[in-house]
Amino acid sequence: MPVTYSIDLSKRIIRTTCSSPLTFAEVIDHFRTLNEDPVCAGYFDVLLDVSTADVVPQGSQIGAVAGQVAA
């Protein structure tokens, strides 16, 4: 799976890894999944590893990601 995550509740950190092949739709779907995860209630810091991804979101796509996070 191109986007995986783990949650460290004691440190309030979400560790997300994006790997190839990766699409923008999968990134958005990841945020929907986090939104539905009951463990993700409240504030968390996010560590994002894109070192093995073939693409990263473009500047214009960052706004869409921010909108999904705000939702």
CSV table of N, CA, C and O in Angstrom, one decimal:
chain,number,residue,atom,x,y,z
A,1,MET,N,0.8,-1.2,0.0
A,1,MET,CA,0.0,0.0,0.0
A,1,MET,C,0.9,1.2,0.0
A,1,MET,O,1.8,1.3,0.8
A,2,PRO,N,0.6,2.2,-0.8
A,2,PRO,CA,1.4,3.4,-1.0
A,2,PRO,C,1.4,4.3,0.2
A,2,PRO,O,2.4,5.0,0.4
A,3,VAL,N,0.4,4.3,1.0
A,3,VAL,CA,0.3,5.2,2.2
A,3,VAL,C,0.0,4.4,3.4
A,3,VAL,O,-1.1,3.8,3.5
A,4,THR,N,0.9,4.3,4.4
A,4,THR,CA,0.7,3.6,5.6
A,4,THR,C,0.9,4.6,6.8
A,4,THR,O,1.6,5.6,6.6
A,5,TYR,N,0.4,4.2,7.9
A,5,TYR,CA,0.6,5.0,9.1
A,5,TYR,C,0.6,4.2,10.4
A,5,TYR,O,0.0,3.1,10.4
A,6,SER,N,1.2,4.8,11.4
A,6,SER,CA,1.1,4.2,12.7
A,6,SER,C,0.9,5.4,13.7
A,6,SER,O,1.3,6.5,13.4
A,7,ILE,N,0.3,5.1,14.8
A,7,ILE,CA,0.0,6.1,15.8
A,7,ILE,C,0.7,5.8,17.1
A,7,ILE,O,0.5,4.7,17.6
A,8,ASP,N,1.4,6.8,17.6
A,8,ASP,CA,2.1,6.7,19.0
A,8,ASP,C,1.2,7.6,19.9
A,8,ASP,O,1.4,8.8,19.9
A,9,LEU,N,0.3,6.9,20.6
A,9,LEU,CA,-0.6,7.7,21.5
A,9,LEU,C,0.1,8.4,22.6
A,9,LEU,O,-0.2,9.5,22.9
A,10,SER,N,1.2,7.8,23.2
A,10,SER,CA,1.9,8.4,24.3
A,10,SER,C,2.6,9.7,23.9
A,10,SER,O,2.6,10.7,24.7
A,11,LYS,N,3.0,9.8,22.6
A,11,LYS,CA,3.7,11.0,22.1
A,11,LYS,C,2.8,11.8,21.3
A,11,LYS,O,3.3,12.9,20.8
A,12,ARG,N,1.6,11.3,21.0
A,12,ARG,CA,0.7,12.1,20.1
A,12,ARG,C,1.3,12.3,18.7
A,12,ARG,O,1.2,13.4,18.2
A,13,ILE,N,1.9,11.3,18.1
A,13,ILE,CA,2.5,11.4,16.8
A,13,ILE,C,1.9,10.4,15.9
A,13,ILE,O,1.7,9.2,16.2
A,14,ILE,N,1.6,10.8,14.7
A,14,ILE,CA,1.3,10.0,13.6
A,14,ILE,C,2.5,9.9,12.6
A,14,ILE,O,2.9,10.9,12.1
A,15,ARG,N,2.9,8.7,12.4
A,15,ARG,CA,4.0,8.4,11.5
A,15,ARG,C,3.4,7.9,10.2
A,15,ARG,O,2.9,6.8,10.1
A,16,THR,N,3.6,8.7,9.1
A,16,THR,CA,3.0,8.3,7.8
A,16,THR,C,4.1,8.1,6.8
A,16,THR,O,5.1,8.9,6.8
A,17,THR,N,4.0,7.0,6.0
A,17,THR,CA,5.0,6.7,5.0
A,17,THR,C,4.3,6.6,3.7
A,17,THR,O,3.3,5.9,3.5
A,18,CYS,N,4.8,7.4,2.7
A,18,CYS,CA,4.3,7.3,1.3
A,18,CYS,C,5.4,6.7,0.5
A,18,CYS,O,6.5,7.1,0.5
A,19,SER,N,5.0,5.6,-0.3
A,19,SER,CA,5.9,4.9,-1.2
A,19,SER,C,5.3,4.8,-2.6
A,19,SER,O,4.2,5.0,-2.8
A,20,SER,N,6.2,4.4,-3.5
A,20,SER,CA,5.8,4.3,-4.9
A,20,SER,C,5.1,3.0,-5.1
A,20,SER,O,5.3,2.0,-4.5
A,21,PRO,N,4.2,3.0,-6.1
A,21,PRO,CA,3.6,4.1,-6.8
A,21,PRO,C,2.6,4.9,-6.0
A,21,PRO,O,1.9,4.2,-5.2
A,22,LEU,N,2.6,6.2,-6.1
A,22,LEU,CA,1.7,7.0,-5.2
A,22,LEU,C,0.9,7.9,-6.1
A,22,LEU,O,1.4,8.6,-7.0
A,23,THR,N,-0.4,8.0,-5.8
A,23,THR,CA,-1.3,9.0,-6.5
A,23,THR,C,-1.8,10.0,-5.5
A,23,THR,O,-1.9,9.7,-4.3
A,24,PHE,N,-2.2,11.1,-6.0
A,24,PHE,CA,-2.8,12.2,-5.1
A,24,PHE,C,-4.1,11.7,-4.5
A,24,PHE,O,-4.3,12.0,-3.3
A,25,ALA,N,-4.8,10.9,-5.2
A,25,ALA,CA,-6.1,10.4,-4.7
A,25,ALA,C,-5.8,9.5,-3.4
A,25,ALA,O,-6.6,9.5,-2.5
A,26,GLU,N,-4.7,8.8,-3.4
A,26,GLU,CA,-4.3,7.9,-2.3
A,26,GLU,C,-3.9,8.8,-1.1
A,26,GLU,O,-4.2,8.4,0.1
A,27,VAL,N,-3.3,9.9,-1.3
A,27,VAL,CA,-3.0,10.8,-0.3
A,27,VAL,C,-4.2,11.4,0.4
A,27,VAL,O,-4.4,11.4,1.6
A,28,ILE,N,-5.2,11.8,-0.4
A,28,ILE,CA,-6.5,12.3,0.1
A,28,ILE,C,-7.2,11.2,0.8
A,28,ILE,O,-7.8,11.5,1.9
A,29,ASP,N,-7.2,10.0,0.3
A,29,ASP,CA,-7.9,8.9,0.9
A,29,ASP,C,-7.2,8.6,2.3
A,29,ASP,O,-7.9,8.2,3.3
A,30,HIS,N,-5.9,8.8,2.4
A,30,HIS,CA,-5.3,8.6,3.7
A,30,HIS,C,-5.8,9.5,4.7
A,30,HIS,O,-6.1,9.1,5.9
A,31,PHE,N,-6.0,10.8,4.4
A,31,PHE,CA,-6.6,11.8,5.3
A,31,PHE,C,-8.0,11.4,5.7
A,31,PHE,O,-8.4,11.6,6.9
A,32,ARG,N,-8.8,10.9,4.8
A,32,ARG,CA,-10.1,10.4,5.1
A,32,ARG,C,-10.1,9.3,6.1
A,32,ARG,O,-10.8,9.2,7.1
A,33,THR,N,-9.1,8.4,5.9
A,33,THR,CA,-8.9,7.2,6.8
A,33,THR,C,-8.6,7.7,8.2
A,33,THR,O,-9.1,7.3,9.2
A,34,LEU,N,-7.7,8.7,8.3
A,34,LEU,CA,-7.3,9.2,9.6
A,34,LEU,C,-8.5,9.9,10.3
A,34,LEU,O,-8.7,9.7,11.5
A,35,ASN,N,-9.3,10.6,9.5
A,35,ASN,CA,-10.4,11.3,10.0
A,35,ASN,C,-11.4,10.3,10.6
A,35,ASN,O,-12.1,10.6,11.6
A,36,GLU,N,-11.5,9.1,10.1
A,36,GLU,CA,-12.4,8.1,10.5
A,36,GLU,C,-11.8,7.2,11.6
A,36,GLU,O,-12.6,6.4,12.3
A,37,ASP,N,-10.6,7.3,11.9
A,37,ASP,CA,-9.9,6.5,12.9
A,37,ASP,C,-10.2,7.1,14.3
A,37,ASP,O,-9.7,8.2,14.6
A,38,PRO,N,-10.9,6.4,15.2
A,38,PRO,CA,-11.2,6.9,16.5
A,38,PRO,C,-10.0,7.2,17.4
A,38,PRO,O,-10.1,8.1,18.3
A,39,VAL,N,-8.9,6.6,17.1
A,39,VAL,CA,-7.7,6.9,17.9
A,39,VAL,C,-7.1,8.3,17.6
A,39,VAL,O,-6.4,8.8,18.3
A,40,CYS,N,-7.5,8.8,16.4
A,40,CYS,CA,-6.9,10.1,16.0
A,40,CYS,C,-7.7,11.3,16.5
A,40,CYS,O,-7.6,12.4,15.9
A,41,ALA,N,-8.4,11.2,17.5
A,41,ALA,CA,-9.1,12.3,18.1
A,41,ALA,C,-8.2,13.3,18.7
A,41,ALA,O,-7.3,12.9,19.5
A,42,GLY,N,-8.4,14.6,18.5
A,42,GLY,CA,-7.5,15.6,19.1
A,42,GLY,C,-6.3,16.0,18.2
A,42,GLY,O,-6.2,15.7,17.1
A,43,TYR,N,-5.3,16.6,18.9
A,43,TYR,CA,-4.2,17.1,18.2
A,43,TYR,C,-3.0,16.1,18.1
A,43,TYR,O,-2.7,15.4,19.2
A,44,PHE,N,-2.4,15.9,17.0
A,44,PHE,CA,-1.3,15.0,16.8
A,44,PHE,C,-0.3,15.8,15.9
A,44,PHE,O,-0.6,16.5,15.0
A,45,ASP,N,1.0,15.5,16.2
A,45,ASP,CA,2.1,15.9,15.3
A,45,ASP,C,2.2,14.8,14.2
A,45,ASP,O,1.8,13.7,14.5
A,46,VAL,N,2.6,15.2,13.0
A,46,VAL,CA,2.7,14.2,11.9
A,46,VAL,C,4.2,14.2,11.4
A,46,VAL,O,4.7,15.2,11.1
A,47,LEU,N,4.7,13.0,11.4
A,47,LEU,CA,6.0,12.8,10.7
A,47,LEU,C,5.8,12.1,9.4
A,47,LEU,O,5.2,11.0,9.3
A,48,LEU,N,6.1,12.8,8.3
A,48,LEU,CA,5.8,12.3,7.0
A,48,LEU,C,7.1,11.9,6.3
A,48,LEU,O,8.0,12.7,6.1
A,49,ASP,N,7.2,10.6,5.9
A,49,ASP,CA,8.3,10.1,5.1
A,49,ASP,C,7.9,9.9,3.7
A,49,ASP,O,7.1,9.0,3.4
A,50,VAL,N,8.5,10.6,2.8
A,50,VAL,CA,8.3,10.5,1.4
A,50,VAL,C,9.5,10.1,0.6
A,50,VAL,O,9.6,10.2,-0.6
A,51,SER,N,10.5,9.5,1.4
A,51,SER,CA,11.8,9.2,0.8
A,51,SER,C,11.7,8.1,-0.3
A,51,SER,O,12.6,8.1,-1.2
A,52,THR,N,10.7,7.3,-0.3
A,52,THR,CA,10.6,6.2,-1.3
A,52,THR,C,9.4,6.5,-2.2
A,52,THR,O,9.0,5.6,-3.0
A,53,ALA,N,8.8,7.7,-2.2
A,53,ALA,CA,7.7,8.0,-3.1
A,53,ALA,C,8.3,8.5,-4.4
A,53,ALA,O,9.3,9.2,-4.5
A,54,ASP,N,7.6,8.2,-5.5
A,54,ASP,CA,8.0,8.7,-6.8
A,54,ASP,C,7.6,10.1,-7.1
A,54,ASP,O,8.2,10.8,-7.9
A,55,VAL,N,6.5,10.5,-6.5
A,55,VAL,CA,6.0,11.9,-6.6
A,55,VAL,C,5.6,12.4,-5.3
A,55,VAL,O,5.3,11.7,-4.4
A,56,VAL,N,5.6,13.7,-5.1
A,56,VAL,CA,5.1,14.4,-3.9
A,56,VAL,C,4.0,15.4,-4.4
A,56,VAL,O,4.1,15.8,-5.6
A,57,PRO,N,3.1,15.8,-3.6
A,57,PRO,CA,2.0,16.7,-4.0
A,57,PRO,C,2.6,18.0,-4.5
A,57,PRO,O,3.6,18.5,-4.0
A,58,GLN,N,2.0,18.5,-5.6
A,58,GLN,CA,2.4,19.8,-6.1
A,58,GLN,C,1.8,20.9,-5.2
A,58,GLN,O,0.9,20.7,-4.4
A,59,GLY,N,2.3,22.1,-5.4
A,59,GLY,CA,1.9,23.3,-4.6
A,59,GLY,C,0.4,23.5,-4.6
A,59,GLY,O,-0.3,23.7,-3.6
A,60,SER,N,-0.2,23.3,-5.8
A,60,SER,CA,-1.7,23.5,-5.9
A,60,SER,C,-2.5,22.4,-5.2
A,60,SER,O,-3.6,22.6,-4.8
A,61,GLN,N,-1.8,21.2,-5.0
A,61,GLN,CA,-2.5,20.1,-4.3
A,61,GLN,C,-2.4,20.3,-2.8
A,61,GLN,O,-3.3,19.7,-2.1
A,62,ILE,N,-1.5,21.0,-2.3
A,62,ILE,CA,-1.3,21.2,-0.9
A,62,ILE,C,-2.6,21.8,-0.3
A,62,ILE,O,-3.0,21.4,0.8
A,63,GLY,N,-3.2,22.7,-1.0
A,63,GLY,CA,-4.4,23.4,-0.5
A,63,GLY,C,-5.5,22.3,-0.3
A,63,GLY,O,-6.3,22.4,0.6
A,64,ALA,N,-5.6,21.4,-1.3
A,64,ALA,CA,-6.6,20.3,-1.2
A,64,ALA,C,-6.4,19.4,0.1
A,64,ALA,O,-7.3,19.0,0.7
A,65,VAL,N,-5.1,19.2,0.3
A,65,VAL,CA,-4.8,18.4,1.5
A,65,VAL,C,-5.1,19.1,2.7
A,65,VAL,O,-5.7,18.6,3.7
A,66,ALA,N,-4.8,20.4,2.8
A,66,ALA,CA,-5.1,21.2,4.0
A,66,ALA,C,-6.6,21.3,4.2
A,66,ALA,O,-7.1,21.2,5.3
A,67,GLY,N,-7.4,21.3,3.1
A,67,GLY,CA,-8.9,21.3,3.2
A,67,GLY,C,-9.4,20.0,3.8
A,67,GLY,O,-10.3,20.0,4.6
A,68,GLN,N,-8.8,18.9,3.4
A,68,GLN,CA,-9.2,17.6,3.9
A,68,GLN,C,-8.8,17.5,5.4
A,68,GLN,O,-9.6,16.9,6.2
A,69,VAL,N,-7.7,18.0,5.8
A,69,VAL,CA,-7.3,18.0,7.2
A,69,VAL,C,-8.2,18.8,8.0
A,69,VAL,O,-8.7,18.4,9.1
A,70,ALA,N,-8.6,20.0,7.5
A,70,ALA,CA,-9.5,20.8,8.2
A,70,ALA,C,-10.9,20.2,8.4
A,70,ALA,O,-11.6,20.4,9.4
A,71,ALA,N,-11.3,19.3,7.4
A,71,ALA,CA,-12.6,18.7,7.5
A,71,ALA,C,-12.6,17.7,8.6
A,71,ALA,O,-13.5,17.4,9.3
